[in-house]
Amino acid sequence: MRAQPAALDTVTAVLPALLGETEPADVTVQRQVPVGEFGPDPAREFASRPTRHASLAAGAAAGLLLAFITWTRRQRSALYATLGMPWPAGVTLRALEAAIPIVVGTAWGTLWAALAAHALPLPASTILRTATAHGLASAATALALITLTSLWRPPTLQALKDR
């Protein structure tokens, strides 16, 4: 008989009746993972894993890279402003230039995380929830940095002098 670990108490209560035993003490069910003071706590172990903030670090790295690219293109932004492009249109242009690779990269990374986790014996709901949460965390971090960078208004004359 196979059962999920969460159903251990139910199996322990029902198993003697299924086996035809009159005394419940005649049947013992062993726990696969010891619990108690000296046993591991799976929730605490999962929360304290070293890679729990890896998605935020990846999003920050992507956001900083795209922010650096935006900063190095300040001459182009100043030139657009000189030619009459309104500031909101420049913000939209800079944000879209950065958001497209972030969204595509997040979808790609989430897909690969789900495929890698699928190779492990995990339930599909856990794989989907974990991969989606990490993908959204990295995308949100990167998009927040890009939004802040896109709102930056370079001094037009100073940026043109850099050329």
Coordinates of C-alpha atoms in Angstrom, one line a residue:
M1 CA 0.0 0.0 0.0
R2 CA 1.3 3.5 -0.9
A3 CA 0.2 6.8 0.6
Q4 CA 1.3 10.4 0.7
P5 CA 3.2 11.4 3.8
A6 CA 0.5 13.9 4.6
A7 CA -2.0 11.0 5.0
L8 CA 0.2 9.1 7.6
D9 CA -2.3 9.7 10.5
T10 CA -5.2 8.6 8.4
V11 CA -3.4 5.5 7.2
T12 CA -2.4 4.6 10.8
A13 CA -6.0 4.8 11.9
V14 CA -7.5 2.9 9.0
L15 CA -4.9 0.3 8.3
P16 CA -5.7 -2.1 11.2
A17 CA -9.4 -2.3 10.0
L18 CA -8.3 -3.0 6.5
L19 CA -6.0 -5.8 7.6
G20 CA -8.6 -7.3 9.8
E21 CA -6.7 -6.7 13.0
T22 CA -8.7 -6.3 16.2
E23 CA -6.1 -4.4 18.1
P24 CA -4.6 -1.2 16.5
A25 CA -1.4 -1.8 18.4
D26 CA -0.7 -4.9 16.2
V27 CA 0.0 -2.7 13.2
T28 CA 2.8 -0.2 13.1
V29 CA 3.5 2.5 10.5
Q30 CA 7.0 3.9 10.3
R31 CA 7.7 7.4 9.4
Q32 CA 10.2 7.9 6.5
V33 CA 11.5 11.1 7.9
P34 CA 11.9 11.4 11.7
V35 CA 10.0 14.2 13.2
G36 CA 10.3 15.9 16.5
E37 CA 13.1 17.7 18.3
F38 CA 16.0 16.0 16.4
G39 CA 14.3 15.5 13.0
P40 CA 14.4 18.0 10.1
D41 CA 11.7 20.5 9.5
P42 CA 11.0 20.5 5.7
A43 CA 9.4 24.0 5.8
R44 CA 12.3 25.5 7.7
E45 CA 14.8 23.8 5.4
F46 CA 13.1 25.1 2.3
A47 CA 12.9 28.6 3.7
S48 CA 16.6 28.6 4.7
R49 CA 18.0 27.3 1.4
P50 CA 21.0 29.3 0.0
T51 CA 19.3 30.0 -3.3
R52 CA 16.1 31.5 -2.0
H53 CA 17.0 35.0 -3.2
A54 CA 18.7 33.9 -6.4
S55 CA 15.8 35.1 -8.5
L56 CA 16.0 38.6 -6.9
A57 CA 19.7 38.7 -7.6
A58 CA 19.2 37.6 -11.2
G59 CA 16.6 40.3 -11.7
A60 CA 18.8 42.9 -10.1
A61 CA 21.7 41.9 -12.3
A62 CA 19.5 42.1 -15.4
G63 CA 18.1 45.4 -14.4
L64 CA 21.5 46.9 -13.6
L65 CA 22.8 45.7 -16.9
L66 CA 19.9 47.3 -18.8
A67 CA 20.2 50.4 -16.7
F68 CA 23.9 50.7 -17.6
I69 CA 22.9 50.3 -21.3
T70 CA 20.3 53.1 -20.9
W71 CA 22.9 55.3 -19.2
T72 CA 25.4 54.8 -22.0
R73 CA 22.8 55.7 -24.5
R74 CA 22.2 59.1 -22.9
Q75 CA 23.6 61.0 -25.9
R76 CA 20.9 59.4 -28.1
S77 CA 18.2 60.3 -25.6
A78 CA 19.5 63.9 -25.6
L79 CA 19.6 64.0 -29.4
Y80 CA 15.9 62.8 -29.5
A81 CA 15.0 65.5 -27.0
T82 CA 16.8 68.1 -29.0
L83 CA 14.9 67.0 -32.1
G84 CA 11.6 67.5 -30.3
M85 CA 10.7 64.2 -28.8
P86 CA 8.6 64.8 -25.7
W87 CA 9.9 63.4 -22.4
P88 CA 7.0 60.9 -21.9
A89 CA 7.7 59.4 -25.3
G90 CA 11.4 59.0 -24.4
V91 CA 10.4 57.3 -21.1
T92 CA 8.1 54.9 -23.1
L93 CA 10.9 54.2 -25.6
R94 CA 13.5 53.5 -22.9
A95 CA 11.1 51.4 -20.9
L96 CA 10.0 49.3 -23.9
E97 CA 13.6 48.8 -25.1
A98 CA 14.4 47.2 -21.7
A99 CA 11.1 45.5 -20.9
I100 CA 10.9 43.3 -24.0
P101 CA 14.1 41.4 -23.3
I102 CA 13.2 41.1 -19.6
V103 CA 9.8 39.6 -20.4
V104 CA 11.2 37.2 -23.0
G105 CA 14.0 36.2 -20.6
T106 CA 11.6 35.7 -17.7
A107 CA 9.4 33.4 -19.8
W108 CA 12.5 31.5 -21.1
G109 CA 14.0 31.2 -17.6
T110 CA 10.7 30.1 -16.0
L111 CA 10.3 27.5 -18.8
W112 CA 13.8 26.1 -18.1
A113 CA 13.2 26.1 -14.4
A114 CA 10.0 24.2 -14.8
L115 CA 11.7 21.7 -17.1
A116 CA 14.6 21.2 -14.7
A117 CA 12.2 20.8 -11.8
H118 CA 10.1 18.3 -13.8
A119 CA 13.1 16.0 -13.8
L120 CA 12.9 15.8 -10.0
P121 CA 10.1 13.8 -8.4
L122 CA 8.0 16.8 -7.4
P123 CA 4.3 17.4 -7.9
A124 CA 3.4 19.5 -10.9
S125 CA 1.8 22.1 -8.7
T126 CA 5.0 22.6 -6.7
I127 CA 7.0 22.9 -9.9
L128 CA 4.7 25.5 -11.4
R129 CA 4.3 27.5 -8.3
T130 CA 8.0 27.7 -7.5
A131 CA 9.1 28.4 -11.1
T132 CA 6.4 31.1 -11.6
A133 CA 7.2 32.7 -8.3
H134 CA 10.9 33.0 -9.0
G135 CA 10.3 34.1 -12.6
L136 CA 7.9 36.9 -11.4
A137 CA 10.3 37.9 -8.6
S138 CA 13.2 38.3 -11.1
A139 CA 11.1 40.2 -13.6
A140 CA 9.6 42.5 -11.0
T141 CA 13.1 43.4 -9.7
A142 CA 14.5 44.0 -13.2
L143 CA 11.4 46.0 -14.3
A144 CA 11.5 48.2 -11.2
L145 CA 15.2 49.1 -11.9
I146 CA 14.4 49.8 -15.5
T147 CA 11.4 51.9 -14.6
L148 CA 13.6 54.1 -12.3
T149 CA 16.2 54.4 -15.0
S150 CA 13.7 55.2 -17.7
L151 CA 12.3 58.1 -15.7
W152 CA 15.7 59.7 -15.4
R153 CA 15.9 62.9 -17.4
P154 CA 19.4 63.6 -18.6
P155 CA 20.5 67.2 -18.9
T156 CA 20.3 67.6 -22.7
L157 CA 23.2 70.0 -23.3
Q158 CA 25.6 68.1 -21.0
A159 CA 24.7 64.8 -22.6
L160 CA 25.3 66.2 -26.1
K161 CA 28.7 67.6 -25.0
D162 CA 29.8 64.0 -24.0
R163 CA 29.8 63.2 -27.7

